[in-house]
PDB file of N, CA and C in Angstrom:
ATOM      1  N   GLY A  70     -13.159 196.243 -20.873  1.00 79.00           N
ATOM      2  CA  GLY A  70     -12.753 196.993 -19.721  1.00 79.00           C
ATOM      3  C   GLY A  70     -12.152 198.378 -20.458  1.00 79.00           C
ATOM      4  N   SER A  71     -11.744 199.266 -19.502  1.00 89.00           N
ATOM      5  CA  SER A  71     -11.115 200.431 -20.044  1.00 89.00           C
ATOM      6  C   SER A  71      -9.652 200.444 -19.552  1.00 89.00           C
ATOM      7  N   PHE A  72      -8.821 201.013 -20.276  1.00 92.00           N
ATOM      8  CA  PHE A  72      -7.438 200.846 -20.098  1.00 92.00           C
ATOM      9  C   PHE A  72      -6.747 202.415 -20.323  1.00 92.00           C
ATOM     10  N   ILE A  73      -5.456 202.737 -19.989  1.00 92.00           N
ATOM     11  CA  ILE A  73      -4.814 203.796 -20.093  1.00 92.00           C
ATOM     12  C   ILE A  73      -3.794 203.442 -21.370  1.00 92.00           C
ATOM     13  N   GLY A  74      -3.603 204.278 -22.367  1.00 93.00           N
ATOM     14  CA  GLY A  74      -2.806 204.189 -23.328  1.00 93.00           C
ATOM     15  C   GLY A  74      -1.872 205.528 -23.623  1.00 93.00           C
ATOM     16  N   GLU A  75      -1.127 205.453 -24.593  1.00 94.00           N
ATOM     17  CA  GLU A  75      -0.303 206.622 -24.938  1.00 94.00           C
ATOM     18  C   GLU A  75      -0.113 206.662 -26.489  1.00 94.00           C
ATOM     19  N   ILE A  76      -0.020 207.888 -26.713  1.00 92.00           N
ATOM     20  CA  ILE A  76       0.265 208.303 -28.155  1.00 92.00           C
ATOM     21  C   ILE A  76       1.700 208.808 -28.335  1.00 92.00           C
ATOM     22  N   PRO A  77       2.692 208.182 -28.603  1.00 96.00           N
ATOM     23  CA  PRO A  77       3.975 208.772 -28.784  1.00 96.00           C
ATOM     24  C   PRO A  77       4.060 209.807 -30.142  1.00 96.00           C
ATOM     25  N   PHE A  78       4.764 210.801 -29.999  1.00 95.00           N
ATOM     26  CA  PHE A  78       5.148 211.219 -31.428  1.00 95.00           C
ATOM     27  C   PHE A  78       6.591 212.165 -31.096  1.00 95.00           C
ATOM     28  N   ALA A  79       6.992 212.715 -32.241  1.00 96.00           N
ATOM     29  CA  ALA A  79       8.284 213.520 -32.202  1.00 96.00           C
ATOM     30  C   ALA A  79       8.075 214.701 -33.296  1.00 96.00           C
ATOM     31  N   VAL A  80       8.926 215.710 -32.904  1.00 95.00           N
ATOM     32  CA  VAL A  80       8.583 216.925 -34.006  1.00 95.00           C
ATOM     33  C   VAL A  80      10.259 216.994 -34.248  1.00 95.00           C
ATOM     34  N   TYR A  81      10.295 217.419 -35.625  1.00 94.00           N
ATOM     35  CA  TYR A  81      11.839 217.500 -36.086  1.00 94.00           C
ATOM     36  C   TYR A  81      11.688 218.800 -36.474  1.00 94.00           C
ATOM     37  N   LEU A  82      12.847 219.561 -36.545  1.00 91.00           N
ATOM     38  CA  LEU A  82      13.156 220.925 -37.106  1.00 91.00           C
ATOM     39  C   LEU A  82      14.375 221.029 -37.527  1.00 91.00           C
ATOM     40  N   ARG A  83      14.533 221.594 -39.030  1.00 89.00           N
ATOM     41  CA  ARG A  83      15.760 221.324 -39.754  1.00 89.00           C
ATOM     42  C   ARG A  83      15.960 223.095 -39.924  1.00 89.00           C
ATOM     43  N   THR A  84      17.410 223.317 -39.765  1.00 85.00           N
ATOM     44  CA  THR A  84      17.737 224.667 -39.857  1.00 85.00           C
ATOM     45  C   THR A  84      19.003 224.642 -40.866  1.00 85.00           C
ATOM     46  N   VAL A  85      19.187 225.764 -41.580  1.00 78.00           N
ATOM     47  CA  VAL A  85      20.393 225.890 -42.366  1.00 78.00           C
ATOM     48  C   VAL A  85      21.302 226.438 -41.394  1.00 78.00           C
ATOM     49  N   HIS A  86      22.748 225.965 -41.800  1.00 69.00           N
ATOM     50  CA  HIS A  86      23.612 226.020 -40.887  1.00 69.00           C
ATOM     51  C   HIS A  86      24.195 227.455 -41.056  1.00 69.00           C
ATOM     52  N   SER A  87      23.861 228.448 -39.899  1.00 68.00           N
ATOM     53  CA  SER A  87      24.410 229.658 -39.717  1.00 68.00           C
ATOM     54  C   SER A  87      24.559 229.925 -38.344  1.00 68.00           C
ATOM     55  N   PRO A  88      25.396 230.947 -37.978  1.00 61.00           N
ATOM     56  CA  PRO A  88      25.683 231.214 -36.529  1.00 61.00           C
ATOM     57  C   PRO A  88      24.206 231.677 -35.659  1.00 61.00           C
ATOM     58  N   GLY A  89      23.887 230.678 -34.587  1.00 64.00           N
ATOM     59  CA  GLY A  89      22.716 231.212 -33.772  1.00 64.00           C
ATOM     60  C   GLY A  89      21.449 230.384 -34.258  1.00 64.00           C
ATOM     61  N   ASP A  90      21.542 229.521 -35.425  1.00 72.00           N
ATOM     62  CA  ASP A  90      20.383 228.618 -35.925  1.00 72.00           C
ATOM     63  C   ASP A  90      20.191 227.674 -34.783  1.00 72.00           C
ATOM     64  N   GLY A  91      21.310 226.987 -34.161  1.00 75.00           N
ATOM     65  CA  GLY A  91      21.073 225.782 -33.352  1.00 75.00           C
ATOM     66  C   GLY A  91      20.147 226.499 -31.944  1.00 75.00           C
ATOM     67  N   LEU A  92      20.693 227.615 -31.377  1.00 82.00           N
ATOM     68  CA  LEU A  92      20.160 228.307 -30.400  1.00 82.00           C
ATOM     69  C   LEU A  92      18.614 228.463 -30.606  1.00 82.00           C
ATOM     70  N   GLU A  93      18.258 229.147 -31.724  1.00 85.00           N
ATOM     71  CA  GLU A  93      17.024 229.554 -32.246  1.00 85.00           C
ATOM     72  C   GLU A  93      16.073 228.333 -32.173  1.00 85.00           C
ATOM     73  N   ALA A  94      16.735 227.146 -32.647  1.00 85.00           N
ATOM     74  CA  ALA A  94      15.769 225.816 -32.825  1.00 85.00           C
ATOM     75  C   ALA A  94      15.480 225.422 -31.406  1.00 85.00           C
ATOM     76  N   LEU A  95      16.474 225.613 -30.498  1.00 87.00           N
ATOM     77  CA  LEU A  95      16.102 225.203 -29.100  1.00 87.00           C
ATOM     78  C   LEU A  95      15.324 225.779 -28.401  1.00 87.00           C
ATOM     79  N   GLU A  96      15.180 227.197 -28.835  1.00 90.00           N
ATOM     80  CA  GLU A  96      14.338 228.256 -28.099  1.00 90.00           C
ATOM     81  C   GLU A  96      12.876 227.892 -28.723  1.00 90.00           C
ATOM     82  N   TRP A  97      12.819 227.662 -30.012  1.00 91.00           N
ATOM     83  CA  TRP A  97      11.567 227.346 -30.604  1.00 91.00           C
ATOM     84  C   TRP A  97      10.952 225.813 -29.877  1.00 91.00           C
ATOM     85  N   PHE A  98      11.822 225.107 -29.489  1.00 91.00           N
ATOM     86  CA  PHE A  98      11.367 223.821 -29.011  1.00 91.00           C
ATOM     87  C   PHE A  98      10.853 224.251 -27.562  1.00 91.00           C
ATOM     88  N   GLU A  99      11.296 224.962 -27.025  1.00 91.00           N
ATOM     89  CA  GLU A  99      11.115 225.635 -25.515  1.00 91.00           C
ATOM     90  C   GLU A  99       9.669 225.989 -25.613  1.00 91.00           C
ATOM     91  N   LYS A 100       9.495 227.100 -26.517  1.00 92.00           N
ATOM     92  CA  LYS A 100       8.027 227.342 -26.820  1.00 92.00           C
ATOM     93  C   LYS A 100       7.012 226.508 -26.996  1.00 92.00           C
ATOM     94  N   LEU A 101       7.344 225.575 -27.933  1.00 91.00           N
ATOM     95  CA  LEU A 101       6.277 224.514 -28.254  1.00 91.00           C
ATOM     96  C   LEU A 101       5.937 223.710 -27.086  1.00 91.00           C
ATOM     97  N   THR A 102       7.194 223.189 -26.332  1.00 89.00           N
ATOM     98  CA  THR A 102       7.039 222.615 -25.156  1.00 89.00           C
ATOM     99  C   THR A 102       6.096 223.347 -24.043  1.00 89.00           C
ATOM    100  N   ARG A 103       6.344 224.455 -23.835  1.00 90.00           N
ATOM    101  CA  ARG A 103       5.108 225.115 -23.001  1.00 90.00           C
ATOM    102  C   ARG A 103       3.746 225.195 -23.580  1.00 90.00           C
ATOM    103  N   TYR A 104       3.859 225.386 -24.842  1.00 90.00           N
ATOM    104  CA  TYR A 104       2.244 225.187 -25.467  1.00 90.00           C
ATOM    105  C   TYR A 104       1.802 223.939 -25.534  1.00 90.00           C
ATOM    106  N   LEU A 105       2.562 222.828 -25.627  1.00 87.00           N
ATOM    107  CA  LEU A 105       1.830 221.424 -25.696  1.00 87.00           C
ATOM    108  C   LEU A 105       1.706 221.227 -23.972  1.00 87.00           C
ATOM    109  N   GLY A 106       2.383 221.691 -23.226  1.00 86.00           N
ATOM    110  CA  GLY A 106       2.116 221.478 -21.684  1.00 86.00           C
ATOM    111  C   GLY A 106       0.793 221.986 -21.518  1.00 86.00           C
ATOM    112  N   THR A 107       0.116 222.787 -22.242  1.00 87.00           N
ATOM    113  CA  THR A 107      -1.080 223.283 -21.696  1.00 87.00           C
ATOM    114  C   THR A 107      -2.499 222.789 -22.765  1.00 87.00           C
ATOM    115  N   PHE A 108      -2.050 221.898 -23.659  1.00 79.00           N
ATOM    116  CA  PHE A 108      -2.745 221.337 -24.577  1.00 79.00           C
ATOM    117  C   PHE A 108      -3.361 219.879 -24.190  1.00 79.00           C
ATOM    118  N   ALA A 109      -4.572 219.479 -24.541  1.00 78.00           N
ATOM    119  CA  ALA A 109      -5.038 218.443 -24.552  1.00 78.00           C
ATOM    120  C   ALA A 109      -6.096 218.155 -25.379  1.00 78.00           C
ATOM    121  N   PRO A 110      -5.955 217.105 -26.376  1.00 78.00           N
ATOM    122  CA  PRO A 110      -6.805 216.982 -27.344  1.00 78.00           C
ATOM    123  C   PRO A 110      -8.445 216.997 -26.698  1.00 78.00           C
ATOM    124  N   SER A 111      -9.549 217.334 -27.617  1.00 81.00           N
ATOM    125  CA  SER A 111     -10.749 217.326 -27.110  1.00 81.00           C
ATOM    126  C   SER A 111     -11.342 215.743 -26.811  1.00 81.00           C
ATOM    127  N   PRO A 112     -11.872 215.464 -25.635  1.00 78.00           N
ATOM    128  CA  PRO A 112     -12.463 214.279 -25.554  1.00 78.00           C
ATOM    129  C   PRO A 112     -13.461 213.648 -26.778  1.00 78.00           C
ATOM    130  N   ASP A 113     -13.448 212.545 -27.125  1.00 83.00           N
ATOM    131  CA  ASP A 113     -14.335 211.985 -27.834  1.00 83.00           C
ATOM    132  C   ASP A 113     -15.275 210.933 -27.436  1.00 83.00           C
ATOM    133  N   ALA A 114     -15.777 210.258 -28.032  1.00 81.00           N
ATOM    134  CA  ALA A 114     -16.859 209.105 -27.372  1.00 81.00           C
ATOM    135  C   ALA A 114     -16.159 208.029 -26.693  1.00 81.00           C
ATOM    136  N   ASP A 115     -14.938 207.633 -27.210  1.00 87.00           N
ATOM    137  CA  ASP A 115     -14.135 206.710 -26.656  1.00 87.00           C
ATOM    138  C   ASP A 115     -12.941 206.873 -25.728  1.00 87.00           C
ATOM    139  N   ARG A 116     -12.522 208.103 -25.723  1.00 87.00           N
ATOM    140  CA  ARG A 116     -11.092 208.336 -25.112  1.00 87.00           C
ATOM    141  C   ARG A 116     -11.400 209.710 -24.170  1.00 87.00           C
ATOM    142  N   VAL A 117     -10.565 209.871 -23.158  1.00 88.00           N
ATOM    143  CA  VAL A 117     -10.579 211.002 -22.480  1.00 88.00           C
ATOM    144  C   VAL A 117      -8.903 211.327 -22.569  1.00 88.00           C
ATOM    145  N   TYR A 118      -8.728 212.191 -23.014  1.00 88.00           N
ATOM    146  CA  TYR A 118      -7.121 212.692 -23.028  1.00 88.00           C
ATOM    147  C   TYR A 118      -6.378 213.664 -21.935  1.00 88.00           C
ATOM    148  N   GLY A 119      -5.228 213.273 -21.702  1.00 87.00           N
ATOM    149  CA  GLY A 119      -4.495 214.044 -20.590  1.00 87.00           C
ATOM    150  C   GLY A 119      -3.939 215.126 -21.449  1.00 87.00           C
ATOM    151  N   LEU A 120      -2.809 215.770 -20.626  1.00 85.00           N
ATOM    152  CA  LEU A 120      -1.888 216.823 -21.403  1.00 85.00           C
ATOM    153  C   LEU A 120      -0.845 216.234 -21.953  1.00 85.00           C
ATOM    154  N   CYS A 121      -0.246 216.960 -22.914  1.00 88.00           N
ATOM    155  CA  CYS A 121       0.772 216.343 -23.741  1.00 88.00           C
ATOM    156  C   CYS A 121       2.321 216.786 -22.801  1.00 88.00           C
ATOM    157  N   GLU A 122       3.063 215.682 -22.713  1.00 90.00           N
ATOM    158  CA  GLU A 122       4.309 215.756 -21.836  1.00 90.00           C
ATOM    159  C   GLU A 122       5.485 215.381 -22.787  1.00 90.00           C
ATOM    160  N   PRO A 123       6.644 216.273 -22.488  1.00 93.00           N
ATOM    161  CA  PRO A 123       7.850 215.962 -23.144  1.00 93.00           C
ATOM    162  C   PRO A 123       8.300 214.535 -22.598  1.00 93.00           C
ATOM    163  N   THR A 124       8.811 213.648 -23.607  1.00 95.00           N
ATOM    164  CA  THR A 124       9.588 212.494 -23.141  1.00 95.00           C
ATOM    165  C   THR A 124      10.989 212.696 -23.176  1.00 95.00           C
ATOM    166  N   ALA A 125      11.639 213.365 -24.075  1.00 94.00           N
ATOM    167  CA  ALA A 125      12.906 213.560 -24.740  1.00 94.00           C
ATOM    168  C   ALA A 125      13.163 214.986 -24.914  1.00 94.00           C
ATOM    169  N   LEU A 126      14.128 215.719 -24.354  1.00 90.00           N
ATOM    170  CA  LEU A 126      14.528 216.993 -24.489  1.00 90.00           C
ATOM    171  C   LEU A 126      14.775 217.069 -26.152  1.00 90.00           C
ATOM    172  N   PRO A 127      14.577 218.301 -26.509  1.00 91.00           N
ATOM    173  CA  PRO A 127      15.232 218.647 -27.727  1.00 91.00           C
ATOM    174  C   PRO A 127      16.687 218.545 -27.906  1.00 91.00           C
ATOM    175  N   ALA A 128      17.124 217.972 -28.988  1.00 91.00           N
ATOM    176  CA  ALA A 128      18.507 217.536 -29.171  1.00 91.00           C
ATOM    177  C   ALA A 128      18.756 217.623 -30.562  1.00 91.00           C
ATOM    178  N   LYS A 129      20.018 217.762 -31.063  1.00 90.00           N
ATOM    179  CA  LYS A 129      20.363 217.857 -32.357  1.00 90.00           C
ATOM    180  C   LYS A 129      20.496 216.563 -32.712  1.00 90.00           C
ATOM    181  N   SER A 130      19.952 215.994 -33.925  1.00 91.00           N
ATOM    182  CA  SER A 130      19.795 214.410 -34.196  1.00 91.00           C
ATOM    183  C   SER A 130      20.661 214.216 -35.360  1.00 91.00           C
ATOM    184  N   SER A 131      21.003 215.114 -36.223  1.00 91.00           N
ATOM    185  CA  SER A 131      21.788 215.067 -37.413  1.00 91.00           C
ATOM    186  C   SER A 131      22.339 216.270 -37.921  1.00 91.00           C
ATOM    187  N   VAL A 132      23.562 216.017 -38.631  1.00 89.00           N
ATOM    188  CA  VAL A 132      24.004 217.335 -39.407  1.00 89.00           C
ATOM    189  C   VAL A 132      24.348 216.583 -40.846  1.00 89.00           C
ATOM    190  N   GLU A 133      23.546 217.449 -41.798  1.00 87.00           N
ATOM    191  CA  GLU A 133      23.915 216.953 -43.198  1.00 87.00           C
ATOM    192  C   GLU A 133      25.292 217.638 -43.721  1.00 87.00           C
ATOM    193  N   PRO A 134      25.804 217.285 -44.884  1.00 89.00           N
ATOM    194  CA  PRO A 134      27.112 217.675 -45.448  1.00 89.00           C
ATOM    195  C   PRO A 134      27.088 218.917 -45.916  1.00 89.00           C
ATOM    196  N   ASP A 135      25.948 219.659 -45.803  1.00 85.00           N
ATOM    197  CA  ASP A 135      25.821 221.085 -46.536  1.00 85.00           C
ATOM    198  C   ASP A 135      25.830 221.834 -45.215  1.00 85.00           C
ATOM    199  N   GLY A 136      25.634 221.266 -44.011  1.00 83.00           N
ATOM    200  CA  GLY A 136      25.550 221.909 -42.838  1.00 83.00           C
ATOM    201  C   GLY A 136      24.323 222.095 -42.255  1.00 83.00           C
ATOM    202  N   THR A 137      23.277 221.777 -42.917  1.00 86.00           N
ATOM    203  CA  THR A 137      21.951 221.650 -42.596  1.00 86.00           C
ATOM    204  C   THR A 137      21.762 220.804 -41.156  1.00 86.00           C
ATOM    205  N   GLU A 138      21.197 221.345 -40.114  1.00 89.00           N
ATOM    206  CA  GLU A 138      21.182 220.569 -38.860  1.00 89.00           C
ATOM    207  C   GLU A 138      19.760 220.110 -38.549  1.00 89.00           C
ATOM    208  N   GLU A 139      19.587 218.842 -38.019  1.00 91.00           N
ATOM    209  CA  GLU A 139      18.205 218.519 -37.674  1.00 91.00           C
ATOM    210  C   GLU A 139      18.148 218.376 -36.059  1.00 91.00           C
ATOM    211  N   TYR A 140      17.053 218.940 -35.566  1.00 92.00           N
ATOM    212  CA  TYR A 140      16.664 219.109 -33.991  1.00 92.00           C
ATOM    213  C   TYR A 140      15.449 217.842 -34.064  1.00 92.00           C
ATOM    214  N   ARG A 141      15.523 217.220 -32.950  1.00 94.00           N
ATOM    215  CA  ARG A 141      14.208 216.262 -32.727  1.00 94.00           C
ATOM    216  C   ARG A 141      14.023 216.358 -31.083  1.00 94.00           C
ATOM    217  N   ALA A 142      12.832 216.351 -30.905  1.00 95.00           N
ATOM    218  CA  ALA A 142      11.998 216.338 -29.480  1.00 95.00           C
ATOM    219  C   ALA A 142      10.964 215.573 -29.481  1.00 95.00           C
ATOM    220  N   SER A 143      10.850 214.446 -28.513  1.00 96.00           N
ATOM    221  CA  SER A 143       9.774 213.780 -28.416  1.00 96.00           C
ATOM    222  C   SER A 143       8.681 214.038 -27.158  1.00 96.00           C
ATOM    223  N   TYR A 144       7.522 213.642 -27.415  1.00 95.00           N
ATOM    224  CA  TYR A 144       6.235 213.922 -26.657  1.00 95.00           C
ATOM    225  C   TYR A 144       5.333 212.583 -26.662  1.00 95.00           C
ATOM    226  N   THR A 145       4.413 212.661 -25.513  1.00 94.00           N
ATOM    227  CA  THR A 145       3.547 211.708 -25.621  1.00 94.00           C
ATOM    228  C   THR A 145       1.986 212.267 -24.852  1.00 94.00           C
ATOM    229  N   VAL A 146       0.954 211.744 -25.556  1.00 92.00           N
ATOM    230  CA  VAL A 146      -0.159 212.232 -24.975  1.00 92.00           C
ATOM    231  C   VAL A 146      -0.889 210.834 -24.277  1.00 92.00           C
ATOM    232  N   ARG A 147      -1.280 210.856 -23.047  1.00 91.00           N
ATOM    233  CA  ARG A 147      -1.753 209.703 -22.325  1.00 91.00           C
ATOM    234  C   ARG A 147      -3.410 209.920 -22.692  1.00 91.00           C
ATOM    235  N   TYR A 148      -4.036 208.862 -22.589  1.00 91.00           N
ATOM    236  CA  TYR A 148      -5.469 208.842 -22.799  1.00 91.00           C
ATOM    237  C   TYR A 148      -6.031 207.533 -21.832  1.00 91.00           C
ATOM    238  N   ARG A 149      -7.409 207.822 -21.577  1.00 91.00           N
ATOM    239  CA  ARG A 149      -8.108 206.596 -20.893  1.00 91.00           C
ATOM    240  C   ARG A 149      -9.329 206.128 -21.936  1.00 91.00           C
ATOM    241  N   GLN A 150      -9.093 204.868 -22.322  1.00 90.00           N
ATOM    242  CA  GLN A 150     -10.045 204.463 -23.294  1.00 90.00           C
ATOM    243  C   GLN A 150     -11.176 203.786 -22.411  1.00 90.00           C
ATOM    244  N   ARG A 151     -12.221 204.319 -22.646  1.00 84.00           N
ATOM    245  CA  ARG A 151     -13.593 203.979 -21.913  1.00 84.00           C
ATOM    246  C   ARG A 151     -14.082 202.703 -22.511  1.00 84.00           C
ATOM    247  N   ALA A 152     -14.511 202.115 -21.605  1.00 75.00           N
ATOM    248  CA  ALA A 152     -15.079 200.456 -21.813  1.00 75.00           C
ATOM    249  C   ALA A 152     -16.204 200.450 -22.853  1.00 75.00           C
TER     250      ALA A 152
END
């Protein structure tokens, strides 16, 4: 039979530590989230895809000793698998 599935994924962004980089990273994620909210993969023979949705807001995930910061946001795409 058919079923509903999910494809989870994460996007990481690394910045060099300087004033304002963290804010720029969060602004970049905001733009990406808006874009992904309008994006759905093309249907294929077996699946019909829904829109991409955020599952975790962007946040700083690590800071390296050299000051490089890493940010992460999580998303998912739901799909219906045809029988």
